[in-house]
mmCIF file of C-alpha atoms in Angstrom:
data_model
loop_
_atom_site.group_PDB
_atom_site.id
_atom_site.type_symbol
_atom_site.label_atom_id
_atom_site.label_comp_id
_atom_site.label_asym_id
_atom_site.label_seq_id
_atom_site.Cartn_x
_atom_site.Cartn_y
_atom_site.Cartn_z
ATOM 1 C CA MET L 1 8.422 3.192 -25.795
ATOM 2 C CA MET L 2 5.882 0.920 -24.176
ATOM 3 C CA LYS L 3 8.000 -2.230 -24.236
ATOM 4 C CA TYR L 4 10.668 -0.874 -21.872
ATOM 5 C CA PRO L 5 8.546 -0.210 -18.752
ATOM 6 C CA LEU L 6 6.757 -3.544 -19.178
ATOM 7 C CA THR L 7 10.068 -5.371 -19.640
ATOM 8 C CA SER L 8 11.442 -3.701 -16.518
ATOM 9 C CA LEU L 9 8.373 -4.681 -14.519
ATOM 10 C CA ALA L 10 8.608 -8.270 -15.734
ATOM 11 C CA GLY L 11 12.247 -8.359 -14.690
ATOM 12 C CA VAL L 12 11.410 -7.139 -11.201
ATOM 13 C CA LEU L 13 8.725 -9.794 -10.826
ATOM 14 C CA LEU L 14 11.018 -12.554 -12.059
ATOM 15 C CA LEU L 15 13.834 -11.500 -9.767
ATOM 16 C CA SER L 16 11.465 -11.248 -6.842
ATOM 17 C CA ALA L 17 9.899 -14.664 -7.385
ATOM 18 C CA PRO L 18 12.853 -16.700 -6.066
ATOM 19 C CA MET L 19 12.988 -14.532 -2.964
ATOM 20 C CA ALA L 20 9.264 -14.987 -2.373
ATOM 21 C CA GLN L 21 9.796 -18.743 -2.421
ATOM 22 C CA ALA L 22 12.657 -18.723 0.073
ATOM 23 C CA THR L 23 12.015 -21.159 2.906
ATOM 24 C CA PRO L 24 11.950 -19.552 6.391
ATOM 25 C CA ALA L 25 13.301 -21.148 9.541
ATOM 26 C CA ASP L 26 11.345 -24.210 10.549
ATOM 27 C CA ASP L 27 8.258 -23.278 12.574
ATOM 28 C CA ALA L 28 8.957 -25.933 15.195
ATOM 29 C CA TYR L 29 12.451 -24.520 15.711
ATOM 30 C CA ILE L 30 11.062 -20.968 15.943
ATOM 31 C CA ALA L 31 8.485 -22.065 18.529
ATOM 32 C CA GLY L 32 11.115 -23.835 20.627
ATOM 33 C CA TYR L 33 13.563 -20.947 20.440
ATOM 34 C CA ALA L 34 10.833 -18.425 21.291
ATOM 35 C CA ALA L 35 9.647 -20.428 24.301
ATOM 36 C CA ALA L 36 13.239 -20.701 25.546
ATOM 37 C CA ALA L 37 13.776 -16.947 25.019
ATOM 38 C CA LEU L 38 10.657 -16.116 27.054
ATOM 39 C CA LYS L 39 11.814 -18.425 29.841
ATOM 40 C CA HIS L 40 15.357 -17.052 29.846
ATOM 41 C CA ASN L 41 14.552 -13.341 29.546
ATOM 42 C CA LEU L 42 11.212 -12.990 31.339
ATOM 43 C CA ASN L 43 10.881 -16.250 33.313
ATOM 44 C CA LEU L 44 7.637 -17.007 31.437
ATOM 45 C CA ASP L 45 6.680 -20.642 30.828
ATOM 46 C CA MET L 46 4.989 -20.921 27.402
ATOM 47 C CA PRO L 47 5.832 -24.315 25.906
ATOM 48 C CA ALA L 48 2.771 -24.329 23.590
ATOM 49 C CA LEU L 49 3.434 -21.291 21.391
ATOM 50 C CA THR L 50 1.762 -21.454 17.973
ATOM 51 C CA VAL L 51 3.942 -20.578 14.973
ATOM 52 C CA LYS L 52 2.726 -20.698 11.374
ATOM 53 C CA ASP L 53 4.985 -19.575 8.512
ATOM 54 C CA GLY L 54 7.076 -17.488 10.881
ATOM 55 C CA VAL L 55 4.101 -15.712 12.488
ATOM 56 C CA ASN L 56 4.129 -16.287 16.235
ATOM 57 C CA THR L 57 0.795 -16.181 18.111
ATOM 58 C CA LEU L 58 1.242 -15.079 21.713
ATOM 59 C CA PRO L 59 -1.550 -15.937 24.203
ATOM 60 C CA VAL L 60 -1.694 -13.062 26.697
ATOM 61 C CA VAL L 61 -4.613 -13.909 29.010
ATOM 62 C CA GLY L 62 -3.554 -13.015 32.543
ATOM 63 C CA MET L 63 -0.571 -10.894 31.459
ATOM 64 C CA SER L 64 -0.159 -7.268 32.449
ATOM 65 C CA ALA L 65 0.330 -4.625 29.765
ATOM 66 C CA ALA L 66 4.040 -4.445 30.577
ATOM 67 C CA GLN L 67 4.436 -8.233 30.306
ATOM 68 C CA ARG L 68 2.661 -8.228 26.938
ATOM 69 C CA ALA L 69 4.981 -5.555 25.596
ATOM 70 C CA GLN L 70 8.102 -7.319 26.893
ATOM 71 C CA ALA L 71 7.021 -10.753 25.633
ATOM 72 C CA SER L 72 6.068 -9.484 22.179
ATOM 73 C CA LYS L 73 9.393 -7.659 21.875
ATOM 74 C CA VAL L 74 11.339 -10.809 22.794
ATOM 75 C CA LEU L 75 9.390 -12.873 20.267
ATOM 76 C CA ALA L 76 9.676 -10.276 17.480
ATOM 77 C CA GLU L 77 13.465 -10.310 17.909
ATOM 78 C CA SER L 78 13.675 -14.125 17.750
ATOM 79 C CA PRO L 79 15.323 -15.629 14.624
ATOM 80 C CA GLY L 80 12.893 -16.430 11.817
ATOM 81 C CA VAL L 81 9.909 -14.541 13.261
ATOM 82 C CA ASN L 82 8.083 -12.387 10.675
ATOM 83 C CA ALA L 83 5.496 -10.980 13.094
ATOM 84 C CA VAL L 84 3.852 -11.549 16.462
ATOM 85 C CA LYS L 85 0.092 -11.668 16.923
ATOM 86 C CA ILE L 86 -1.193 -11.027 20.419
ATOM 87 C CA ALA L 87 -4.251 -13.226 20.988
ATOM 88 C CA GLU L 88 -6.755 -13.225 23.809
ATOM 89 C CA THR L 89 -6.932 -17.026 23.768
ATOM 90 C CA THR L 90 -9.539 -18.120 26.239
ATOM 91 C CA GLU L 91 -11.846 -21.128 25.960
ATOM 92 C CA VAL L 92 -14.484 -18.853 24.445
ATOM 93 C CA HIS L 93 -12.030 -17.862 21.700
ATOM 94 C CA ALA L 94 -10.527 -21.317 21.163
ATOM 95 C CA LYS L 95 -12.194 -21.813 17.793
ATOM 96 C CA GLU L 96 -11.054 -18.402 16.536
ATOM 97 C CA ALA L 97 -7.538 -19.073 17.821
ATOM 98 C CA ALA L 98 -7.410 -22.329 15.868
ATOM 99 C CA SER L 99 -8.548 -20.467 12.751
ATOM 100 C CA LEU L 100 -5.875 -17.805 13.314
ATOM 101 C CA ALA L 101 -3.178 -20.457 13.626
ATOM 102 C CA ALA L 102 -4.351 -22.055 10.383
ATOM 103 C CA ASP L 103 -4.070 -18.776 8.468
ATOM 104 C CA PRO L 104 -2.033 -16.140 10.328
ATOM 105 C CA THR L 105 -1.714 -13.689 7.420
ATOM 106 C CA THR L 106 -5.103 -12.037 8.000
ATOM 107 C CA LEU L 107 -6.864 -10.892 11.146
ATOM 108 C CA THR L 108 -10.286 -12.538 11.468
ATOM 109 C CA THR L 109 -10.785 -10.925 14.864
ATOM 110 C CA ALA L 110 -9.443 -7.788 16.483
ATOM 111 C CA GLU L 111 -5.902 -9.041 17.150
ATOM 112 C CA THR L 112 -2.838 -6.913 17.813
ATOM 113 C CA LEU L 113 0.040 -7.245 15.353
ATOM 114 C CA VAL L 114 3.620 -6.580 16.481
ATOM 115 C CA LEU L 115 6.356 -6.445 13.808
ATOM 116 C CA PRO L 116 10.146 -6.853 14.136
ATOM 117 C CA THR L 117 12.052 -3.740 15.215
ATOM 118 C CA GLY L 118 15.427 -2.193 14.369
ATOM 119 C CA LEU L 119 17.099 -1.089 11.132
ATOM 120 C CA LEU L 120 15.499 -2.023 7.771
ATOM 121 C CA PRO L 121 12.728 -4.124 9.344
ATOM 122 C CA THR L 122 10.291 -6.300 7.398
ATOM 123 C CA GLY L 123 6.621 -5.431 6.903
ATOM 124 C CA HIS L 124 4.773 -2.111 7.217
ATOM 125 C CA LEU L 125 2.852 -0.654 10.148
ATOM 126 C CA PHE L 126 0.462 1.121 7.757
ATOM 127 C CA LYS L 127 -0.867 -1.196 5.064
ATOM 128 C CA SER L 128 -0.880 -0.104 1.431
ATOM 129 C CA LEU L 129 -4.032 1.522 0.049
ATOM 130 C CA LEU L 130 -5.536 -0.880 -2.472
ATOM 131 C CA ALA L 131 -7.447 1.600 -4.657
ATOM 132 C CA ASP L 132 -5.357 4.785 -4.354
ATOM 133 C CA PRO L 133 -4.141 5.617 -7.907
ATOM 134 C CA ARG L 134 -1.022 7.261 -6.470
ATOM 135 C CA TRP L 135 0.094 4.762 -3.800
ATOM 136 C CA ALA L 136 3.721 3.850 -4.557
ATOM 137 C CA HIS L 137 4.098 0.235 -5.764
ATOM 138 C CA PHE L 138 4.873 -1.814 -8.880
ATOM 139 C CA SER L 139 1.995 -2.175 -11.329
ATOM 140 C CA ALA L 140 0.970 -2.481 -14.976
ATOM 141 C CA ALA L 141 -2.600 -1.799 -16.149
ATOM 142 C CA TYR L 142 -4.659 -1.425 -19.307
ATOM 143 C CA ARG L 143 -7.251 1.352 -19.137
ATOM 144 C CA ASN L 144 -10.030 2.165 -21.573
ATOM 145 C CA TYR L 145 -11.060 5.809 -21.285
ATOM 146 C CA GLN L 146 -14.755 6.506 -21.663
ATOM 147 C CA SER L 147 -14.064 10.238 -22.148
ATOM 148 C CA ASN L 148 -12.372 12.035 -25.067
ATOM 149 C CA ASN L 149 -10.324 14.568 -23.109
ATOM 150 C CA PHE L 150 -7.262 12.355 -22.496
ATOM 151 C CA ASP L 151 -4.670 11.548 -25.171
ATOM 152 C CA GLY L 152 -6.251 8.437 -26.656
ATOM 153 C CA ARG L 153 -8.842 5.950 -25.463
ATOM 154 C CA ASN L 154 -6.563 2.931 -24.928
ATOM 155 C CA ILE L 155 -3.937 3.675 -22.296
ATOM 156 C CA ALA L 156 -1.258 1.547 -20.654
ATOM 157 C CA SER L 157 -0.319 2.759 -17.173
ATOM 158 C CA VAL L 158 2.681 1.527 -15.209
ATOM 159 C CA SER L 159 4.126 2.437 -11.830
ATOM 160 C CA PHE L 160 7.388 1.720 -10.060
ATOM 161 C CA GLY L 161 7.929 2.406 -6.375
ATOM 162 C CA GLU L 162 7.777 1.212 -2.819
ATOM 163 C CA THR L 163 7.480 2.210 0.830
ATOM 164 C CA ILE L 164 10.761 1.376 2.592
ATOM 165 C CA PRO L 165 10.933 1.500 6.413
ATOM 166 C CA PHE L 166 14.410 2.434 7.629
ATOM 167 C CA TYR L 167 13.847 2.055 11.365
ATOM 168 C CA ARG L 168 11.121 0.698 13.657
ATOM 169 C CA ALA L 169 10.791 0.650 17.457
ATOM 170 C CA ASN L 170 8.238 0.153 20.201
ATOM 171 C CA ILE L 171 6.774 3.222 21.884
ATOM 172 C CA GLY L 172 7.844 3.069 25.503
ATOM 173 C CA ASN L 173 6.858 -0.030 27.445
ATOM 174 C CA SER L 174 3.939 -0.956 25.173
ATOM 175 C CA THR L 175 3.060 -2.915 22.041
ATOM 176 C CA ALA L 176 2.515 0.326 20.111
ATOM 177 C CA GLN L 177 5.156 0.855 17.418
ATOM 178 C CA TRP L 178 6.494 3.599 15.170
ATOM 179 C CA GLU L 179 8.653 3.572 12.058
ATOM 180 C CA ALA L 180 10.256 6.050 9.658
ATOM 181 C CA GLY L 181 11.434 5.672 6.091
ATOM 182 C CA LEU L 182 11.120 6.709 2.464
ATOM 183 C CA GLN L 183 8.288 6.335 -0.038
ATOM 184 C CA ALA L 184 8.819 7.010 -3.741
ATOM 185 C CA GLY L 185 7.028 6.201 -6.975
ATOM 186 C CA VAL L 186 6.999 6.880 -10.713
ATOM 187 C CA PHE L 187 3.654 6.767 -12.569
ATOM 188 C CA SER L 188 3.531 6.788 -16.391
ATOM 189 C CA ASP L 189 0.789 6.667 -19.042
ATOM 190 C CA PHE L 190 1.290 5.453 -22.630
ATOM 191 C CA ASN L 191 -1.088 6.019 -25.549
ATOM 192 C CA LEU L 192 -1.596 2.630 -27.206
ATOM 193 C CA ASP L 193 -3.514 4.285 -30.044
ATOM 194 C CA ALA L 194 -0.392 6.159 -31.175
ATOM 195 C CA SER L 195 1.927 4.490 -33.699
ATOM 196 C CA SER L 196 4.789 4.125 -31.183
ATOM 197 C CA ALA L 197 2.722 3.844 -27.977
ATOM 198 C CA ASP L 198 3.780 7.384 -27.021
ATOM 199 C CA LEU L 199 4.619 8.324 -23.468
ATOM 200 C CA VAL L 200 1.940 10.831 -22.452
ATOM 201 C CA ASN L 201 2.595 11.795 -18.826
ATOM 202 C CA THR L 202 4.932 10.826 -15.985
ATOM 203 C CA ASP L 203 4.520 11.801 -12.337
ATOM 204 C CA PHE L 204 7.434 11.574 -9.901
ATOM 205 C CA ILE L 205 6.612 11.412 -6.187
ATOM 206 C CA ALA L 206 9.202 11.174 -3.388
ATOM 207 C CA SER L 207 8.642 11.524 0.343
ATOM 208 C CA ILE L 208 9.905 10.916 3.838
ATOM 209 C CA TYR L 209 7.296 9.356 6.092
ATOM 210 C CA SER L 210 6.577 8.173 9.594
ATOM 211 C CA SER L 211 3.854 5.786 10.696
ATOM 212 C CA VAL L 212 2.546 4.411 13.990
ATOM 213 C CA ARG L 213 0.444 1.410 14.927
ATOM 214 C CA THR L 214 -1.311 0.320 18.086
ATOM 215 C CA GLY L 215 -3.728 -2.563 17.934
ATOM 216 C CA GLN L 216 -5.985 -2.086 14.921
ATOM 217 C CA PHE L 217 -5.281 1.661 14.611
ATOM 218 C CA SER L 218 -2.502 2.959 12.359
ATOM 219 C CA ALA L 219 -1.463 6.345 10.997
ATOM 220 C CA PHE L 220 0.749 7.451 8.113
ATOM 221 C CA GLY L 221 2.158 10.959 7.696
ATOM 222 C CA ARG L 222 4.556 12.201 5.027
ATOM 223 C CA LEU L 223 6.346 15.215 3.600
ATOM 224 C CA TYR L 224 6.501 14.807 -0.170
ATOM 225 C CA HIS L 225 7.427 16.325 -3.512
ATOM 226 C CA GLN L 226 5.594 15.762 -6.816
ATOM 227 C CA SER L 227 6.456 16.892 -10.313
ATOM 228 C CA SER L 228 4.754 15.992 -13.600
ATOM 229 C CA HIS L 229 6.222 15.797 -17.106
ATOM 230 C CA LEU L 230 4.932 15.216 -20.627
ATOM 231 C CA GLY L 231 6.471 12.710 -23.054
ATOM 232 C CA ASP L 232 8.554 13.897 -26.038
ATOM 233 C CA GLU L 233 6.420 12.147 -28.667
ATOM 234 C CA PHE L 234 3.277 13.603 -27.142
ATOM 235 C CA LEU L 235 4.709 17.135 -27.286
ATOM 236 C CA LEU L 236 5.790 16.675 -30.921
ATOM 237 C CA ARG L 237 2.278 15.617 -31.893
ATOM 238 C CA LYS L 238 0.779 18.591 -30.033
ATOM 239 C CA VAL L 239 3.216 21.252 -31.269
ATOM 240 C CA ASN L 240 0.695 22.743 -33.719
ATOM 241 C CA THR L 241 -2.311 22.474 -31.418
ATOM 242 C CA THR L 242 -3.706 24.607 -28.633
ATOM 243 C CA PHE L 243 -2.510 22.196 -25.922
ATOM 244 C CA GLU L 244 -0.774 24.122 -23.139
ATOM 245 C CA ARG L 245 1.893 22.444 -21.021
ATOM 246 C CA VAL L 246 1.802 23.183 -17.288
ATOM 247 C CA ASN L 247 4.972 23.265 -15.196
ATOM 248 C CA LEU L 248 3.333 21.314 -12.370
ATOM 249 C CA SER L 249 5.486 20.927 -9.273
ATOM 250 C CA TYR L 250 4.810 21.196 -5.558
ATOM 251 C CA GLU L 251 5.611 19.997 -2.061
ATOM 252 C CA GLY L 252 2.970 18.848 0.398
ATOM 253 C CA VAL L 253 2.192 17.200 3.709
ATOM 254 C CA ASP L 254 -0.607 14.766 4.438
ATOM 255 C CA LEU L 255 -1.852 12.428 7.149
ATOM 256 C CA LYS L 256 -3.943 9.276 6.884
ATOM 257 C CA LEU L 257 -5.614 7.423 9.763
ATOM 258 C CA SER L 258 -6.707 3.802 9.449
ATOM 259 C CA TYR L 259 -8.714 1.353 11.554
ATOM 260 C CA GLU L 260 -9.012 -2.370 10.851
ATOM 261 C CA LEU L 261 -12.311 -3.997 11.747
ATOM 262 C CA PRO L 262 -12.831 -7.758 12.139
ATOM 263 C CA TYR L 263 -13.096 -10.012 9.104
ATOM 264 C CA GLY L 264 -10.851 -8.048 6.792
ATOM 265 C CA VAL L 265 -12.705 -4.707 6.709
ATOM 266 C CA ARG L 266 -10.658 -1.521 6.921
ATOM 267 C CA ILE L 267 -11.673 2.137 6.924
ATOM 268 C CA TYR L 268 -9.357 5.135 6.566
ATOM 269 C CA GLY L 269 -9.403 8.881 6.121
ATOM 270 C CA GLY L 270 -7.238 11.956 6.207
ATOM 271 C CA GLY L 271 -6.185 15.121 4.436
ATOM 272 C CA GLY L 272 -3.310 17.302 3.401
ATOM 273 C CA GLY L 273 -2.035 20.622 2.118
ATOM 274 C CA LEU L 274 0.401 21.951 -0.487
ATOM 275 C CA PHE L 275 3.184 24.538 -0.380
ATOM 276 C CA HIS L 276 5.874 25.732 -2.840
ATOM 277 C CA ARG L 277 3.195 25.382 -5.529
ATOM 278 C CA GLU L 278 3.781 25.862 -9.225
ATOM 279 C CA PRO L 279 1.597 27.205 -10.694
ATOM 280 C CA SER L 280 1.024 29.365 -7.626
ATOM 281 C CA ALA L 281 -2.730 29.481 -8.293
ATOM 282 C CA LEU L 282 -3.077 25.840 -7.197
ATOM 283 C CA ARG L 283 -5.346 25.586 -4.178
ATOM 284 C CA LYS L 284 -3.844 23.962 -1.104
ATOM 285 C CA TRP L 285 -6.234 21.578 0.581
ATOM 286 C CA SER L 286 -7.450 18.036 -0.068
ATOM 287 C CA ALA L 287 -9.225 15.164 1.698
ATOM 288 C CA GLN L 288 -9.000 11.408 1.201
ATOM 289 C CA TYR L 289 -10.974 8.490 2.642
ATOM 290 C CA GLY L 290 -11.990 4.976 1.735
ATOM 291 C CA ILE L 291 -12.947 1.436 2.664
ATOM 292 C CA GLU L 292 -11.326 -1.922 1.890
ATOM 293 C CA PHE L 293 -12.115 -5.594 2.266
ATOM 294 C CA ARG L 294 -9.396 -8.252 2.298
ATOM 295 C CA SER L 295 -11.060 -11.622 2.715
ATOM 296 C CA PRO L 296 -9.737 -13.512 5.755
ATOM 297 C CA TRP L 297 -10.593 -16.747 3.939
ATOM 298 C CA ARG L 298 -7.934 -17.890 1.502
ATOM 299 C CA LEU L 299 -8.161 -20.599 -1.136
ATOM 300 C CA ASP L 300 -5.104 -22.584 -0.093
ATOM 301 C CA PHE L 301 -4.656 -24.416 -3.397
ATOM 302 C CA ALA L 302 -3.989 -21.067 -5.093
ATOM 303 C CA SER L 303 -2.951 -18.918 -2.082
ATOM 304 C CA MET L 304 -5.663 -16.549 -3.287
ATOM 305 C CA ARG L 305 -8.187 -14.340 -1.512
ATOM 306 C CA PRO L 306 -10.857 -11.869 -2.800
ATOM 307 C CA ILE L 307 -10.255 -8.139 -2.280
ATOM 308 C CA ILE L 308 -12.333 -5.041 -2.987
ATOM 309 C CA ALA L 309 -11.669 -1.364 -2.264
ATOM 310 C CA ALA L 310 -12.884 2.164 -2.908
ATOM 311 C CA ASP L 311 -10.763 5.302 -2.527
ATOM 312 C CA ILE L 312 -12.325 8.784 -2.594
ATOM 313 C CA LYS L 313 -10.532 12.118 -2.904
ATOM 314 C CA ASN L 314 -11.796 15.696 -2.773
ATOM 315 C CA TYR L 315 -9.669 18.690 -3.785
ATOM 316 C CA ASP L 316 -10.267 22.351 -3.074
ATOM 317 C CA GLN L 317 -8.767 22.909 -6.543
ATOM 318 C CA ASN L 318 -11.829 21.159 -8.024
ATOM 319 C CA ASN L 319 -14.386 22.756 -5.691
ATOM 320 C CA TRP L 320 -14.400 19.627 -3.510
ATOM 321 C CA SER L 321 -15.952 17.452 -6.216
ATOM 322 C CA THR L 322 -15.596 13.690 -5.708
ATOM 323 C CA ASP L 323 -12.928 11.588 -7.438
ATOM 324 C CA ILE L 324 -13.650 7.891 -6.931
ATOM 325 C CA SER L 325 -11.318 4.986 -7.636
ATOM 326 C CA ALA L 326 -12.743 1.474 -7.170
ATOM 327 C CA ARG L 327 -10.945 -1.851 -7.600
ATOM 328 C CA ALA L 328 -11.904 -5.495 -7.086
ATOM 329 C CA GLY L 329 -10.165 -8.778 -7.737
ATOM 330 C CA VAL L 330 -7.975 -11.386 -6.101
ATOM 331 C CA GLU L 331 -4.754 -11.287 -4.125
ATOM 332 C CA PHE L 332 -2.098 -14.008 -4.329
ATOM 333 C CA ASP L 333 0.062 -13.975 -1.228
ATOM 334 C CA ASN L 334 2.983 -16.059 -0.082
ATOM 335 C CA SER L 335 2.427 -16.625 3.619
ATOM 336 C CA LYS L 336 6.074 -17.650 3.990
ATOM 337 C CA VAL L 337 7.188 -14.105 3.139
ATOM 338 C CA LEU L 338 4.950 -11.715 5.038
ATOM 339 C CA GLY L 339 3.948 -8.736 2.947
ATOM 340 C CA ARG L 340 4.762 -9.862 -0.621
ATOM 341 C CA LYS L 341 1.544 -9.869 -2.608
ATOM 342 C CA LEU L 342 0.446 -9.994 -6.239
ATOM 343 C CA GLN L 343 -2.996 -8.587 -7.021
ATOM 344 C CA LEU L 344 -5.072 -8.868 -10.198
ATOM 345 C CA MET L 345 -7.911 -6.333 -10.190
ATOM 346 C CA VAL L 346 -10.492 -4.737 -12.422
ATOM 347 C CA GLU L 347 -10.719 -1.003 -11.825
ATOM 348 C CA TYR L 348 -12.953 1.995 -12.354
ATOM 349 C CA PHE L 349 -12.187 5.700 -12.016
ATOM 350 C CA ASN L 350 -14.415 8.756 -12.326
ATOM 351 C CA GLY L 351 -13.181 12.221 -11.464
ATOM 352 C CA TYR L 352 -10.410 14.687 -12.227
ATOM 353 C CA SER L 353 -7.410 12.944 -13.747
ATOM 354 C CA PRO L 354 -4.712 11.730 -11.313
ATOM 355 C CA SER L 355 -2.160 12.195 -14.145
ATOM 356 C CA GLY L 356 -0.530 15.474 -13.142
ATOM 357 C CA GLN L 357 -0.428 17.365 -16.454
ATOM 358 C CA PHE L 358 -4.143 16.662 -16.960
ATOM 359 C CA TYR L 359 -5.292 17.641 -13.468
ATOM 360 C CA LYS L 360 -7.830 20.101 -14.904
ATOM 361 C CA ASP L 361 -9.600 17.418 -16.958
ATOM 362 C CA LYS L 362 -12.395 15.182 -15.716
ATOM 363 C CA VAL L 363 -12.022 11.596 -16.970
ATOM 364 C CA GLU L 364 -13.671 8.207 -16.653
ATOM 365 C CA TYR L 365 -12.040 4.849 -17.333
ATOM 366 C CA VAL L 366 -12.331 1.106 -16.734
ATOM 367 C CA GLY L 367 -9.356 -1.202 -16.706
ATOM 368 C CA LEU L 368 -7.522 -4.327 -15.639
ATOM 369 C CA GLY L 369 -4.253 -4.255 -13.733
ATOM 370 C CA ALA L 370 -1.589 -6.327 -12.010
ATOM 371 C CA HIS L 371 -0.180 -4.903 -8.777
ATOM 372 C CA TYR L 372 2.855 -6.144 -6.853
ATOM 373 C CA HIS L 373 3.624 -5.184 -3.255
ATOM 374 C CA PHE L 374 6.885 -6.057 -1.477
#
């Protein structure tokens, strides 16, 4: 059983690799086109726009709020532009501006990011949560359980999913933006100690979401469904035991708020509630919060940067005890395709199991995983 999810994941990565290497429009052409568009549409003279790998840096000193919004919208809609960064480029900030131009994929200072608008836009207003065990993305991980209350000590966990924005637009005459789309993921655990690497548990999560972003603040709200299922081989092994299957299924709503500090630090928090619960005795409420660090300094020879994150959840179901997920490692990003990232991270978890059928069991594990974000 184990070979099929890993083969599928490898296929996705291989198919995605050529796309990640696709060459964008030449930066010099983008800069010239953008300057001409600003002159034609807004009568703004900006011959010295900085463009790096399709990310356009817009100096806005002296502009009104309305001019900033109009200029960023014009630039975001220019051919080849992946994103627009609004920079307060004064003489005092000249050194930081030069650093930003050299590596536009990460904010070293509190800069405003404006993404392309319209149908099926690129990028995400709300960045993925690095340490959340149930954030939809593609991953494969080995986990060694320190506790005996899961099915086996050596577990392979895979996930398939993504957050897909369908539509994005600016909010009024401002640089604030909103988007709406779908988020879905499948999360499976396989017992490597079993003779055929048995499928133990699979969680299916599907949702509609909306997110907003203004400056360094972003928010993500969703309406979702989750159901959890046990594997056939697991059930056959447990048929003569006292293990009791739970028909776990529910809908829920949640909201997360995020703020990005300078130098790659991000904090977030939020909460949610359940309805249409099965079993009906499930308690409704939960809280989630965490902190992340994405290094603004990248090793150019490997396109690699250090990352570290901690995600904490508290559930009324578990008397508000703390579930902590911590991950640390490196991120390989292709600056030519904004948003595509491969992460290799060691991980640690201690708390009630995120695997749905085992939600009543407290577990502890360490592991190593590969995570791919589109």
